[in-house]
Coordinates of C-alpha atoms in Angstrom, one line a residue:
V96 CA 119.4 40.7 119.1
T97 CA 121.9 42.6 117.0
H98 CA 123.4 45.8 118.4
V99 CA 124.4 48.4 115.9
H100 CA 126.8 51.1 117.1
C101 CA 126.7 54.4 115.3
R102 CA 129.5 56.9 115.6
R103 CA 127.9 60.3 115.6
K104 CA 129.8 63.4 114.6
S105 CA 130.4 65.5 117.7
R106 CA 128.3 68.7 117.8
Y107 CA 131.2 70.5 119.6
P108 CA 134.1 72.0 117.6
A109 CA 137.5 70.4 118.0
A110 CA 138.7 73.4 119.9
M111 CA 136.4 72.4 122.8
S112 CA 138.7 69.5 123.5
N113 CA 141.5 72.0 124.3
L114 CA 139.6 73.8 127.0
P115 CA 140.8 73.3 130.6
T116 CA 138.5 71.1 132.6
S117 CA 140.0 71.5 136.1
S118 CA 138.4 74.9 136.9
A119 CA 135.3 76.8 136.2
T120 CA 134.8 80.5 135.6
S121 CA 132.5 82.7 137.7
L122 CA 129.9 84.9 136.1
L123 CA 130.6 87.4 138.9
S124 CA 134.0 88.1 137.5
T125 CA 133.7 87.1 133.8
Y126 CA 130.7 87.9 131.7
V127 CA 129.6 85.8 128.7
H128 CA 128.7 87.4 125.3
L129 CA 126.0 85.2 123.7
R130 CA 126.5 86.0 120.1
D131 CA 123.8 85.9 117.5
D132 CA 125.6 83.1 115.6
R133 CA 125.0 80.9 118.7
S134 CA 128.7 81.1 119.9
A135 CA 129.8 82.5 123.2
A136 CA 132.8 84.5 124.3
T137 CA 134.0 85.5 127.7
I138 CA 134.6 89.1 128.8
E139 CA 136.5 90.1 131.9
N140 CA 134.5 92.3 134.2
T141 CA 136.8 95.2 134.6
P142 CA 136.1 98.5 136.5
A143 CA 135.9 100.2 133.1
F144 CA 133.5 97.7 131.4
W145 CA 130.2 99.5 132.0
G146 CA 131.5 102.9 131.1
E147 CA 132.9 101.5 127.9
L148 CA 129.7 99.7 127.1
T149 CA 127.4 102.8 127.7
G150 CA 130.0 105.0 126.0
G151 CA 129.7 103.0 122.8
Q152 CA 133.3 101.8 123.0
R153 CA 132.4 98.1 122.8
P154 CA 130.6 97.8 119.4
E155 CA 131.5 94.1 119.2
L156 CA 128.9 93.5 122.0
D157 CA 126.1 95.3 120.1
A158 CA 124.7 92.1 118.6
G159 CA 123.6 89.2 120.9
R160 CA 123.1 89.3 124.7
L161 CA 125.3 89.6 127.8
L162 CA 125.0 86.9 130.5
L163 CA 126.3 88.1 133.9
A164 CA 125.7 87.8 137.6
M165 CA 126.1 90.5 140.2
D166 CA 126.0 90.7 144.1
F167 CA 124.2 93.6 145.7
T168 CA 124.1 94.9 149.2
E169 CA 122.6 98.3 148.5
D170 CA 120.2 99.9 146.1
W171 CA 121.4 100.5 142.5
P172 CA 122.7 104.1 142.2
T173 CA 121.3 104.5 138.7
W174 CA 118.4 103.7 136.5
E175 CA 119.2 101.9 133.3
I176 CA 117.5 101.3 129.9
H177 CA 118.1 98.8 127.1
P178 CA 116.7 100.1 123.8
A179 CA 117.9 97.1 121.8
G180 CA 115.7 94.5 123.5
D181 CA 114.1 93.0 126.6
E182 CA 116.3 92.1 129.7
I183 CA 115.8 89.1 131.9
V184 CA 116.6 89.6 135.6
L185 CA 116.7 86.4 137.6
L186 CA 117.1 86.3 141.4
L187 CA 119.7 83.7 142.5
A188 CA 119.8 84.6 146.3
G189 CA 118.4 87.1 148.7
E190 CA 115.5 89.5 147.9
A191 CA 115.1 92.6 145.8
D192 CA 112.5 94.9 144.3
L193 CA 112.9 95.7 140.6
V194 CA 111.4 99.1 140.0
L195 CA 110.2 99.9 136.5
D196 CA 109.4 103.4 135.2
L197 CA 106.3 102.8 133.1
D198 CA 105.4 106.2 131.5
G199 CA 106.4 108.1 134.6
R200 CA 104.8 105.7 137.1
E201 CA 107.0 103.5 139.2
E202 CA 105.9 99.9 139.4
R203 CA 107.7 97.4 141.7
R204 CA 108.3 93.8 140.9
H205 CA 109.1 91.8 144.0
L206 CA 111.8 89.1 143.7
R207 CA 111.5 87.0 146.9
S208 CA 112.7 83.5 146.1
P209 CA 115.6 82.1 144.1
G210 CA 114.3 81.5 140.6
D211 CA 111.9 84.5 140.6
F212 CA 112.5 86.6 137.5
V213 CA 111.2 89.7 135.7
V214 CA 111.3 90.4 131.9
V215 CA 112.1 94.1 131.6
P216 CA 110.6 95.3 128.3
R217 CA 112.7 97.0 125.7
G218 CA 113.0 100.7 126.4
V219 CA 111.9 100.7 130.0
W220 CA 114.0 102.5 132.6
H221 CA 114.5 100.3 135.7
T222 CA 116.5 100.2 138.9
A223 CA 116.6 97.9 142.0
K224 CA 116.0 98.4 145.7
I225 CA 117.9 96.0 147.9
S226 CA 116.8 95.3 151.4
S227 CA 119.9 93.5 152.6
Y228 CA 121.7 91.2 150.1
S229 CA 120.8 89.8 146.7
K230 CA 122.5 88.0 143.8
M231 CA 121.0 88.3 140.4
L232 CA 121.6 86.9 137.0
F233 CA 121.0 89.1 133.9
I234 CA 120.5 88.3 130.2
T235 CA 120.7 91.7 128.6
P236 CA 121.1 93.3 125.2
G237 CA 124.2 95.6 125.5
E238 CA 123.6 97.9 122.5
G239 CA 122.5 101.4 123.4
T240 CA 122.4 100.8 127.2
E241 CA 122.1 104.0 129.1
N242 CA 122.2 105.1 132.7
R243 CA 120.9 108.0 134.7
P244 CA 121.3 108.8 138.4
V245 CA 118.6 107.8 140.9
S246 CA 117.5 110.9 142.6
R247 CA 117.4 110.3 146.3

């Protein structure tokens, strides 16, 4: 039996070898921009981020998707809408109800177990009701995102 060893070209750019390997980054503090060219860039989650995004001050994030995770202990204070595409909301921990505004009719989607997810269609206003604690992962189009207050 003869063994032939092939040396395959790495599918990772040379720059990958320069990345630190001793620590990981948390999606709770650093978002990832999944670009249309299949590359990824990290974005620090600053207090100003969402205002900049919804105010049109982050045009570099218009194409592609944002990958982020957030912890919640109370209901979202706003409704949001993503006119540029569907959003995926995945439950990582806890429980939550995602509320969709479908032509003026509220419809609840119950997220009860880690791994449960909802695909929020493009152009649908949505918010979340949190019973105690939840952690969710989002894959969302940033372009054109809008918010409006939840009336109590």
